[in-house]
Amino acid sequence: MKRFATAFALFALICTPALAQDGSQISRVQSGASCSGCNLFQADLAYRDLPNVNLSGSRLRQADLSLATMNGANLSSCDLSVANLFGARFTGVSFRNSNLRDANLVGAYFGGADFTGADLTGAILSGAELAEARGLSQAQLNTACGDASTELPAGLRIA
């Protein structure tokens, strides 16, 4: 009986899908298609022009969005933890309730972006342009890192 249980457990483990990236979903997004709720773990979206793409609820953990242009995109409720957003443009993008823990936002532009409820714990905001961002609170910024070149809305500061 013990041997059967071990064999069954091994079979179940082999047949259970991993939480790794989904190559077909990544390819769709790379070509500009929306993909709400997709698994885009470690996706390479660097240098892509992806206006108005809807990736709400997607897993973009450790994704590379460096120097991408995603104006008007919906990135609400996304897992963008440890993602690289270096130098990207996010005009009017919704980051509502998204996880940006330990993400690299260095030098990125966020004109009119909405950060309501976003988790910025450990996010690196050095040189980021957030002066016109909405929904940012001092509590969020207290958990992030930045420098004198980080542009913030009036009345907010970063350590």
Coordinates of C-alpha atoms in Angstrom, one line a residue:
M1 CA 0.0 0.0 0.0
K2 CA 2.9 2.3 0.8
R3 CA 4.4 1.7 -2.6
F4 CA 1.1 2.5 -4.3
A5 CA 0.8 5.8 -2.3
T6 CA 4.3 6.8 -3.3
A7 CA 3.8 5.9 -6.9
F8 CA 0.5 7.9 -7.0
A9 CA 2.1 10.9 -5.3
L10 CA 4.9 10.8 -7.9
F11 CA 2.4 10.5 -10.8
A12 CA 0.4 13.5 -9.4
L13 CA 3.5 15.6 -9.1
I14 CA 4.6 14.9 -12.6
C15 CA 1.1 15.7 -14.0
T16 CA 0.6 18.9 -12.1
P17 CA 1.4 21.9 -14.2
A18 CA 4.3 24.1 -13.0
L19 CA 3.9 27.8 -12.4
A20 CA 6.5 28.6 -14.9
Q21 CA 6.0 31.0 -17.8
D22 CA 3.6 30.3 -20.7
G23 CA 5.5 30.8 -23.9
S24 CA 2.4 31.1 -26.1
Q25 CA 1.0 33.8 -23.8
I26 CA 4.3 35.7 -23.8
S27 CA 4.4 35.5 -27.6
R28 CA 0.9 36.9 -27.9
V29 CA 1.8 39.9 -25.6
Q30 CA 5.1 40.5 -27.4
S31 CA 3.0 41.0 -30.6
G32 CA 0.8 43.5 -28.9
A33 CA -2.2 41.4 -27.8
S34 CA -3.9 41.8 -24.5
C35 CA -3.7 38.9 -22.1
S36 CA -5.6 39.4 -18.8
G37 CA -4.7 36.9 -16.1
C38 CA -1.8 35.4 -18.0
N39 CA 1.4 33.8 -16.7
L40 CA 4.1 36.1 -18.0
F41 CA 6.7 35.1 -15.5
Q42 CA 10.2 36.3 -16.6
A43 CA 8.7 37.6 -19.9
D44 CA 11.0 39.6 -22.1
L45 CA 9.0 42.7 -23.1
A46 CA 12.0 45.0 -23.3
Y47 CA 12.0 47.7 -26.0
R48 CA 8.4 46.7 -27.0
D49 CA 5.7 49.2 -28.0
L50 CA 2.6 47.9 -26.3
P51 CA 0.0 50.7 -26.1
N52 CA -3.3 50.0 -24.4
V53 CA -2.5 46.4 -23.7
N54 CA -4.7 44.8 -21.0
L55 CA -2.6 42.6 -18.7
S56 CA -4.7 43.1 -15.6
G57 CA -4.3 40.3 -13.0
S58 CA -1.3 38.8 -14.9
R59 CA 1.9 37.4 -13.3
L60 CA 4.8 39.5 -14.5
R61 CA 7.2 38.6 -11.7
Q62 CA 10.8 39.1 -12.8
A63 CA 9.7 40.3 -16.2
D64 CA 11.9 42.6 -18.3
L65 CA 9.9 45.7 -19.4
S66 CA 13.0 47.9 -19.6
L67 CA 12.7 50.7 -22.2
A68 CA 9.2 49.5 -23.2
T69 CA 6.4 51.9 -24.1
M70 CA 3.1 50.8 -22.5
N71 CA 1.1 54.0 -22.6
G72 CA -2.6 53.5 -21.6
A73 CA -2.0 49.9 -20.5
N74 CA -4.0 48.2 -17.8
L75 CA -1.5 46.6 -15.3
S76 CA -3.9 46.6 -12.4
S77 CA -3.7 43.7 -9.9
C78 CA -0.5 42.4 -11.5
D79 CA 2.4 40.7 -9.8
L80 CA 5.3 42.9 -11.0
S81 CA 7.6 41.9 -8.1
V82 CA 11.3 42.0 -8.9
A83 CA 10.4 43.2 -12.5
N84 CA 12.7 45.5 -14.4
L85 CA 10.9 48.6 -15.6
F86 CA 14.1 50.6 -16.2
G87 CA 13.5 53.7 -18.5
A88 CA 10.1 52.5 -19.7
R89 CA 7.2 54.8 -20.4
F90 CA 3.9 54.2 -18.6
T91 CA 1.7 57.3 -19.4
G92 CA -1.8 56.8 -18.0
V93 CA -1.2 53.2 -17.0
S94 CA -3.2 51.6 -14.1
F95 CA -1.0 49.9 -11.5
R96 CA -4.0 49.8 -9.1
N97 CA -3.5 47.1 -6.4
S98 CA -0.4 45.8 -8.2
N99 CA 2.6 44.2 -6.5
L100 CA 5.7 46.1 -7.4
R101 CA 7.8 44.8 -4.5
D102 CA 11.6 45.0 -5.2
A103 CA 10.9 46.2 -8.8
N104 CA 13.4 48.4 -10.6
L105 CA 11.6 51.6 -11.7
V106 CA 14.8 53.6 -12.3
G107 CA 14.4 56.4 -14.8
A108 CA 10.9 55.3 -15.9
Y109 CA 8.1 57.8 -16.8
F110 CA 4.7 57.5 -15.1
G111 CA 2.8 60.6 -16.2
G112 CA -0.9 60.2 -15.1
A113 CA -0.3 56.6 -13.9
D114 CA -2.5 55.3 -11.1
F115 CA -0.7 53.7 -8.1
T116 CA -3.8 53.4 -5.8
G117 CA -3.2 50.4 -3.5
A118 CA 0.0 49.4 -5.2
D119 CA 2.7 47.7 -3.0
L120 CA 6.0 49.6 -3.6
T121 CA 7.9 47.9 -0.8
G122 CA 11.6 47.8 -1.7
A123 CA 10.9 49.3 -5.2
I124 CA 13.8 51.4 -6.6
L125 CA 12.5 54.7 -7.8
S126 CA 15.8 56.6 -8.4
G127 CA 15.3 59.0 -11.3
A128 CA 11.7 57.9 -11.9
E129 CA 9.3 60.6 -13.1
L130 CA 6.2 60.3 -10.9
A131 CA 5.3 64.0 -10.5
E132 CA 2.0 63.5 -12.4
A133 CA 1.2 60.0 -11.0
R134 CA -2.0 59.5 -9.1
G135 CA -2.9 57.5 -6.0
L136 CA 0.6 57.6 -4.5
S137 CA 0.7 58.0 -0.7
Q138 CA 3.5 58.8 1.7
A139 CA 3.0 55.4 3.3
Q140 CA 3.8 53.7 0.0
L141 CA 6.9 55.9 -0.6
N142 CA 8.1 55.2 2.9
T143 CA 8.7 51.6 1.9
A144 CA 10.4 52.3 -1.4
C145 CA 13.9 53.6 -2.2
G146 CA 14.7 56.7 -4.3
D147 CA 17.1 59.7 -4.5
A148 CA 17.1 63.4 -5.2
S149 CA 16.4 62.8 -8.9
T150 CA 13.1 61.0 -8.2
E151 CA 10.3 63.4 -9.2
L152 CA 7.2 63.1 -7.0
P153 CA 3.8 64.8 -6.7
A154 CA 3.8 67.9 -4.5
G155 CA 3.9 67.2 -0.8
L156 CA 5.4 63.7 -1.1
R157 CA 9.0 62.7 -0.5
I158 CA 11.2 59.7 -0.6
A159 CA 14.2 58.7 1.6

